[in-house]
Amino acid sequence: MSDFKRLYVEALLAANWEAPDWQQLEKTKEGEWLLERHSMTERLKACCSTLTVEVLGLHEVGKEVLSDNERDLLGDQACLVREVVLSGDDVPWLCARTLVPMSTLTEREQDIADLGAVPLGQRVFNQANARRDAIEVAHVVCEGQALLARRSRLWVNDKPMLVSELFLPHAPIYQEEG
Ligand code: VNL
């Protein structure tokens, strides 16, 4: 993995998640992105011709590795960690790290471990009962640049996963409306 991608994953891990100020954020362009409850994949796809997923990492972690806060959101569970960079027309836009409890990877959801280059959002929001909650946001400084991040919990068939997303410097969230 290139160093810059590793830096982004580490920046996500160090993020200080906070409850969003909904009233303030809802009025802003950034807020539309950060507070999106439906698929981020779809929102990104609408801004480019080709959205690609590069899997940076896929590994299991024991439940002792979870923070108290992650445990509150997911339960006391060993997890699969999926780390990706999403690019719009070859420009890196988003670094995402997802914790998927092993208890979520059952029945119809077993395939989530084998998504490869299929975006998670495409898989999850295919299912009518998918929903998102527990949205939090963070300001992250990475290589001297102030970047926006969010963390949210996705549910499929009432089973949770936790998605952290860092918007990279060229992401549409920072672009002026045309
Ligand atoms: C993934 C994670 C994709 C978070 C996403 O949107 C996302 C993935 C395209 O792991 O594939 O917002």
Coordinates of C-alpha atoms and ligand atoms in Angstrom, one line a residue:
M1 CA 0.0 0.0 0.0
S2 CA 1.3 3.5 -0.8
D3 CA 2.3 5.5 2.2
F4 CA -0.3 8.2 1.6
K5 CA -3.1 5.6 1.8
R6 CA -1.8 4.2 5.0
L7 CA -1.7 7.8 6.4
Y8 CA -5.4 8.2 5.6
V9 CA -6.3 5.0 7.3
E10 CA -4.3 6.1 10.4
A11 CA -5.9 9.5 10.4
L12 CA -9.3 7.8 10.4
L13 CA -8.3 5.7 13.4
A14 CA -7.2 8.8 15.3
A15 CA -10.4 10.8 14.6
N16 CA -12.2 12.3 17.4
W17 CA -15.9 11.6 16.6
E18 CA -18.5 14.1 17.7
A19 CA -22.3 14.4 17.5
P20 CA -23.1 16.6 14.5
D21 CA -24.7 20.0 14.9
W22 CA -27.6 19.0 12.7
Q23 CA -29.2 22.5 12.6
Q24 CA -26.1 24.2 11.5
L25 CA -24.8 21.4 9.2
E26 CA -28.0 20.8 7.4
K27 CA -27.8 24.2 5.8
T28 CA -24.4 23.6 4.3
K29 CA -23.0 21.7 1.3
E30 CA -20.7 19.7 3.5
G31 CA -23.7 18.8 5.6
E32 CA -25.5 17.2 2.7
W33 CA -22.6 14.8 2.4
L34 CA -21.8 14.2 6.0
L35 CA -25.4 13.7 7.0
E36 CA -26.4 11.5 4.0
R37 CA -28.4 8.6 5.3
H38 CA -28.7 6.7 2.1
S39 CA -25.9 5.4 -0.1
M40 CA -22.6 7.3 -0.2
T41 CA -21.7 5.1 -3.2
E42 CA -24.6 6.5 -5.2
R43 CA -23.8 10.1 -4.2
L44 CA -20.2 9.7 -5.3
K45 CA -21.2 7.9 -8.5
A46 CA -23.4 10.9 -9.5
C47 CA -20.2 13.0 -9.5
C48 CA -18.1 11.0 -11.9
S49 CA -18.2 8.5 -14.9
T50 CA -16.4 5.7 -13.1
L51 CA -16.2 5.0 -9.4
T52 CA -13.6 2.4 -8.5
V53 CA -12.8 0.7 -5.2
E54 CA -9.3 -0.4 -4.2
V55 CA -9.2 -2.7 -1.2
L56 CA -6.3 -1.7 1.0
G57 CA -6.9 -4.3 3.7
L58 CA -9.2 -7.0 4.8
H59 CA -8.4 -8.7 8.1
E60 CA -10.0 -10.0 11.3
V61 CA -9.6 -8.4 14.7
G62 CA -10.5 -9.9 18.1
K63 CA -13.2 -8.3 20.2
E64 CA -10.6 -7.1 22.7
V65 CA -9.4 -4.7 20.1
L66 CA -12.6 -2.7 20.0
S67 CA -12.8 0.6 21.9
D68 CA -15.6 1.0 24.5
N69 CA -17.4 3.2 22.1
E70 CA -17.2 0.7 19.2
R71 CA -18.4 -2.0 21.5
D72 CA -21.4 0.1 22.5
L73 CA -22.3 0.5 18.8
L74 CA -21.6 -3.0 17.6
G75 CA -21.7 -5.3 20.6
D76 CA -18.8 -7.3 22.0
Q77 CA -17.8 -9.0 18.8
A78 CA -14.8 -10.1 16.8
C79 CA -14.9 -8.1 13.5
L80 CA -13.8 -8.2 9.9
V81 CA -12.0 -4.9 9.1
R82 CA -12.3 -3.7 5.5
E83 CA -10.2 -0.7 4.4
V84 CA -10.7 0.8 0.9
V85 CA -10.0 3.9 -1.2
L86 CA -12.7 5.0 -3.5
S87 CA -11.7 7.0 -6.6
G88 CA -13.9 9.0 -9.0
D89 CA -12.4 8.9 -12.5
D90 CA -9.1 7.8 -11.0
V91 CA -8.9 10.6 -8.4
P92 CA -8.9 9.3 -4.8
W93 CA -12.0 10.7 -3.1
L94 CA -12.7 8.7 0.0
C95 CA -10.9 6.4 2.4
A96 CA -13.2 4.1 4.3
R97 CA -12.7 1.7 7.1
T98 CA -15.6 -0.6 8.0
L99 CA -15.9 -2.9 11.1
V100 CA -18.2 -5.8 10.4
P101 CA -19.0 -8.0 13.4
M102 CA -18.7 -11.7 12.7
S103 CA -22.3 -12.0 13.9
T104 CA -23.3 -9.8 10.9
L105 CA -21.6 -12.0 8.4
T106 CA -24.2 -14.8 8.6
E107 CA -26.9 -16.1 6.3
R108 CA -27.5 -13.7 3.4
E109 CA -24.8 -11.4 4.7
Q110 CA -21.9 -13.8 4.3
D111 CA -21.1 -12.3 1.0
I112 CA -20.1 -9.0 2.6
A113 CA -16.7 -10.6 3.4
D114 CA -16.1 -11.2 -0.3
L115 CA -17.1 -7.9 -1.9
G116 CA -13.7 -7.2 -3.3
A117 CA -14.1 -4.1 -5.6
V118 CA -17.8 -4.0 -5.3
P119 CA -18.7 -0.9 -3.1
L120 CA -20.2 -1.8 0.2
G121 CA -22.9 0.8 -0.2
Q122 CA -24.0 -0.9 -3.5
R123 CA -24.4 -4.2 -1.7
V124 CA -26.0 -2.9 1.5
F125 CA -28.5 -0.5 -0.1
N126 CA -29.6 -3.1 -2.5
Q127 CA -31.5 -4.5 0.5
A128 CA -34.8 -2.7 1.2
N129 CA -34.3 -2.9 5.0
A130 CA -30.9 -1.2 5.0
R131 CA -30.7 1.9 7.3
R132 CA -28.1 4.2 8.8
D133 CA -27.9 5.7 12.2
A134 CA -25.4 7.0 14.9
I135 CA -23.9 9.5 12.5
E136 CA -20.9 11.4 13.9
V137 CA -18.4 13.7 12.3
A138 CA -14.8 14.7 12.8
H139 CA -12.3 17.2 11.6
V140 CA -9.1 15.4 10.8
V141 CA -5.7 17.0 10.0
C142 CA -3.7 14.9 7.6
E143 CA -0.4 16.1 6.2
G144 CA -1.3 19.6 7.1
Q145 CA -4.7 19.5 5.4
A146 CA -7.9 19.9 7.3
L147 CA -10.2 17.1 6.1
L148 CA -13.8 16.1 7.0
A149 CA -14.7 12.6 8.2
R150 CA -17.8 10.9 9.4
R151 CA -18.6 7.7 11.1
S152 CA -22.0 5.9 11.0
R153 CA -23.6 2.6 11.7
L154 CA -25.3 0.7 8.9
W155 CA -27.9 -2.0 9.5
V156 CA -28.8 -4.8 7.2
N157 CA -31.4 -7.3 8.3
D158 CA -31.0 -5.7 11.7
K159 CA -27.3 -6.6 11.9
P160 CA -24.9 -3.7 12.4
M161 CA -21.6 -2.6 10.9
L162 CA -19.6 0.6 11.6
V163 CA -18.3 2.7 8.6
S164 CA -15.7 5.5 9.0
E165 CA -15.2 7.7 6.0
L166 CA -12.5 10.3 5.3
F167 CA -13.1 12.7 2.5
L168 CA -9.8 13.1 0.7
P169 CA -8.6 16.5 -0.6
H170 CA -10.1 16.2 -4.1
A171 CA -13.5 14.9 -3.0
P172 CA -16.6 16.6 -4.3
I173 CA -17.6 17.6 -0.8
Y174 CA -15.0 20.4 -1.0
Q175 CA -15.8 21.6 -4.5
E176 CA -17.7 24.7 -5.2
E177 CA -21.1 24.1 -6.8
G178 CA -20.9 24.7 -10.5
Ligands
VNL1 C1 -17.1 1.3 1.1 C2 -17.1 1.9 2.3 C3 -17.8 2.0 0.1 C4 -17.7 3.1 2.5 C5 -18.3 3.2 0.3 O1 -19.0 4.0 -0.6 C6 -18.3 3.8 1.5 C7 -16.5 0.0 0.8 C8 -18.7 3.8 -1.9 O2 -15.9 -0.6 1.7 O3 -16.7 -0.5 -0.3 O4 -18.9 5.0 1.7

